[in-house]
Each structure stands twice: as C-alpha cells, then as structure tokens.
Amino acid sequence: MTGELHHLLLHHSLIGAGLPDQESSQTAFSAGLERGMTTPALLPELFEVRASHVLGSLPPEQVSEFLSGLLIGAEVVTMSAFFSEQQINVVAGDALAKRYQQALTAHGRQVTSISGRNKEHR
C-alpha cells in the first residue's frame, strides 16, 4: 500500500503537480526517511513536501525520492508497534528491499532480504 500511496500522491495530487521528470537521489531518499522516522504523522509532512519544492528547498526533480523515504520511514516506525521480533524478512525486488533494509536497520531491526522475483506467487 505504501507504493500505491506514493503513486497516488505523486501523480494525482498537488504534491506532484507540475514536477519535471524525477531523478534518483539517495540523499533525498535518506532525508525523507529520516523525516518519516522522526515525525511519522504524515499529513503535516505531506503538506511540507509540497511547500518545500514550491519554495525551492527541495529540488523538484527529487520529490519522488524524498516522498518515498518519508512514506517508508513513517510506515516502519508506525508498524513497529505491531511486531516485536528483531529479525524482519523483506520480500521485494532488489531496489525496494534495499530501501526497506535501510529503514529497518536504522530502526534497530535485523533484516533479511528475499528477492521477490524468485518467489512463486500463490
């Protein structure tokens, strides 16, 4: 659901309105991740994402990366209340698994990544 929310916000809301083509940025992702983990209340943070790129403090071509970090960080912190295990298995494509691994490790969890491409869907 986090990826779907990212898509909706980027393509069907004011957050993504008028943005240029997006570029990959580990720095922007990490900044969003840190923000999402320290302030997991998303509504005010989403408003700030829009304001940040309109006012120029967030490069408009890096909004997607920052938003991705923000959403994943908030998800990890919020969902941590529902699981107590220190070891977490992440089943996803390599790029997405790496992002969740970064977030979960920063939150003190041990992570095993399992490639979603090699798993049979039932």
mmCIF file of C-alpha atoms in Angstrom:
data_model
loop_
_atom_site.group_PDB
_atom_site.id
_atom_site.type_symbol
_atom_site.label_atom_id
_atom_site.label_comp_id
_atom_site.label_asym_id
_atom_site.label_seq_id
_atom_site.Cartn_x
_atom_site.Cartn_y
_atom_site.Cartn_z
ATOM 1 C CA MET A 1 0.000 0.000 0.000
ATOM 2 C CA THR A 2 2.896 2.379 0.604
ATOM 3 C CA GLY A 3 3.908 2.206 -3.050
ATOM 4 C CA GLU A 4 0.331 2.799 -4.148
ATOM 5 C CA LEU A 5 0.067 5.820 -1.857
ATOM 6 C CA HIS A 6 3.352 7.140 -3.277
ATOM 7 C CA HIS A 7 1.988 6.765 -6.806
ATOM 8 C CA LEU A 8 -1.312 8.467 -5.965
ATOM 9 C CA LEU A 9 0.383 11.390 -4.256
ATOM 10 C CA LEU A 10 2.962 11.881 -6.987
ATOM 11 C CA HIS A 11 0.585 11.537 -9.944
ATOM 12 C CA HIS A 12 -2.846 12.575 -8.653
ATOM 13 C CA SER A 13 -2.292 15.269 -6.033
ATOM 14 C CA LEU A 14 -0.834 18.736 -5.679
ATOM 15 C CA ILE A 15 2.412 17.213 -4.391
ATOM 16 C CA GLY A 16 3.278 16.047 -7.894
ATOM 17 C CA ALA A 17 1.584 18.782 -9.896
ATOM 18 C CA GLY A 18 3.923 20.354 -12.431
ATOM 19 C CA LEU A 19 7.001 18.348 -11.454
ATOM 20 C CA PRO A 20 9.722 17.646 -14.013
ATOM 21 C CA ASP A 21 10.971 14.104 -14.681
ATOM 22 C CA GLN A 22 12.152 12.592 -11.420
ATOM 23 C CA GLU A 23 15.728 11.502 -10.788
ATOM 24 C CA SER A 24 17.233 9.023 -8.382
ATOM 25 C CA SER A 25 18.770 10.579 -5.278
ATOM 26 C CA GLN A 26 19.982 8.619 -2.276
ATOM 27 C CA THR A 27 20.418 11.915 -0.420
ATOM 28 C CA ALA A 28 16.774 12.929 -0.944
ATOM 29 C CA PHE A 29 15.538 9.423 -0.034
ATOM 30 C CA SER A 30 17.618 9.403 3.164
ATOM 31 C CA ALA A 31 16.385 12.883 4.123
ATOM 32 C CA GLY A 32 12.774 11.777 3.632
ATOM 33 C CA LEU A 33 13.436 8.561 5.547
ATOM 34 C CA GLU A 34 14.861 10.458 8.493
ATOM 35 C CA ARG A 35 11.896 12.843 8.486
ATOM 36 C CA GLY A 36 9.376 9.994 8.291
ATOM 37 C CA MET A 37 11.037 8.118 11.131
ATOM 38 C CA THR A 38 11.247 11.126 13.432
ATOM 39 C CA THR A 39 7.813 12.549 12.571
ATOM 40 C CA PRO A 40 5.541 9.702 11.422
ATOM 41 C CA ALA A 41 2.403 11.906 11.419
ATOM 42 C CA LEU A 42 2.058 12.065 7.643
ATOM 43 C CA LEU A 43 -0.488 14.795 6.949
ATOM 44 C CA PRO A 44 1.598 17.764 8.093
ATOM 45 C CA GLU A 45 4.688 16.240 6.481
ATOM 46 C CA LEU A 46 2.894 15.831 3.141
ATOM 47 C CA PHE A 47 1.942 19.491 3.207
ATOM 48 C CA GLU A 48 5.582 20.330 3.851
ATOM 49 C CA VAL A 49 6.725 18.215 0.878
ATOM 50 C CA ARG A 50 4.553 20.342 -1.406
ATOM 51 C CA ALA A 51 5.679 23.586 0.222
ATOM 52 C CA SER A 52 9.355 22.553 0.120
ATOM 53 C CA HIS A 53 9.510 22.074 -3.600
ATOM 54 C CA VAL A 54 7.327 25.118 -4.332
ATOM 55 C CA LEU A 55 9.594 27.294 -2.151
ATOM 56 C CA GLY A 56 12.785 25.737 -3.524
ATOM 57 C CA SER A 57 14.239 23.938 -0.506
ATOM 58 C CA LEU A 58 13.626 20.529 -2.158
ATOM 59 C CA PRO A 59 14.732 20.174 -5.783
ATOM 60 C CA PRO A 60 11.582 19.441 -7.806
ATOM 61 C CA GLU A 61 13.253 16.523 -9.601
ATOM 62 C CA GLN A 62 13.880 14.805 -6.225
ATOM 63 C CA VAL A 63 10.363 14.985 -4.780
ATOM 64 C CA SER A 64 9.657 11.322 -5.586
ATOM 65 C CA GLU A 65 12.749 10.153 -3.701
ATOM 66 C CA PHE A 66 12.033 12.337 -0.662
ATOM 67 C CA LEU A 67 8.388 11.237 -0.651
ATOM 68 C CA SER A 68 9.413 7.581 -0.882
ATOM 69 C CA GLY A 69 11.715 7.952 2.120
ATOM 70 C CA LEU A 70 9.065 9.841 4.078
ATOM 71 C CA LEU A 71 6.412 7.185 3.490
ATOM 72 C CA ILE A 72 8.692 4.199 4.153
ATOM 73 C CA GLY A 73 10.102 5.808 7.306
ATOM 74 C CA ALA A 74 6.640 6.557 8.691
ATOM 75 C CA GLU A 75 5.470 3.031 7.797
ATOM 76 C CA VAL A 76 8.392 1.344 9.555
ATOM 77 C CA VAL A 77 8.006 3.404 12.738
ATOM 78 C CA THR A 78 4.227 3.027 12.834
ATOM 79 C CA MET A 79 4.202 -0.707 12.061
ATOM 80 C CA SER A 80 6.936 -1.422 14.605
ATOM 81 C CA ALA A 81 4.287 -1.110 17.294
ATOM 82 C CA PHE A 82 2.653 -4.240 15.843
ATOM 83 C CA PHE A 83 5.662 -6.559 15.715
ATOM 84 C CA SER A 84 8.189 -7.296 18.407
ATOM 85 C CA GLU A 85 10.612 -9.527 16.519
ATOM 86 C CA GLN A 86 14.027 -8.051 15.922
ATOM 87 C CA GLN A 87 14.506 -10.127 12.750
ATOM 88 C CA ILE A 88 12.418 -8.988 9.786
ATOM 89 C CA ASN A 89 12.193 -10.697 6.396
ATOM 90 C CA VAL A 90 11.620 -8.375 3.454
ATOM 91 C CA VAL A 91 10.326 -9.940 0.236
ATOM 92 C CA ALA A 92 10.604 -7.443 -2.609
ATOM 93 C CA GLY A 93 12.544 -6.509 -5.703
ATOM 94 C CA ASP A 94 16.153 -5.590 -5.061
ATOM 95 C CA ALA A 95 15.763 -1.793 -5.157
ATOM 96 C CA LEU A 96 12.721 -1.732 -2.871
ATOM 97 C CA ALA A 97 14.215 -4.294 -0.484
ATOM 98 C CA LYS A 98 17.309 -2.094 -0.152
ATOM 99 C CA ARG A 99 15.136 0.877 0.861
ATOM 100 C CA TYR A 100 13.246 -1.121 3.481
ATOM 101 C CA GLN A 101 16.509 -2.622 4.718
ATOM 102 C CA GLN A 102 17.916 0.881 5.216
ATOM 103 C CA ALA A 103 14.795 1.952 7.136
ATOM 104 C CA LEU A 104 14.506 -1.159 9.294
ATOM 105 C CA THR A 105 18.218 -1.180 10.128
ATOM 106 C CA ALA A 106 18.004 2.474 11.161
ATOM 107 C CA HIS A 107 15.108 1.461 13.418
ATOM 108 C CA GLY A 108 17.235 -1.219 15.093
ATOM 109 C CA ARG A 109 15.906 -4.279 13.292
ATOM 110 C CA GLN A 110 17.896 -7.081 11.690
ATOM 111 C CA VAL A 111 16.819 -7.604 8.096
ATOM 112 C CA THR A 112 16.964 -10.494 5.681
ATOM 113 C CA SER A 113 16.067 -9.620 2.097
ATOM 114 C CA ILE A 114 14.465 -12.237 -0.134
ATOM 115 C CA SER A 115 14.144 -11.402 -3.812
ATOM 116 C CA GLY A 116 10.508 -11.245 -4.835
ATOM 117 C CA ARG A 117 11.463 -12.153 -8.400
ATOM 118 C CA ASN A 118 12.446 -15.689 -7.367
ATOM 119 C CA LYS A 119 9.300 -16.459 -5.399
ATOM 120 C CA GLU A 120 6.239 -18.145 -6.776
ATOM 121 C CA HIS A 121 3.009 -16.196 -6.229
ATOM 122 C CA ARG A 122 0.033 -18.205 -4.997
#
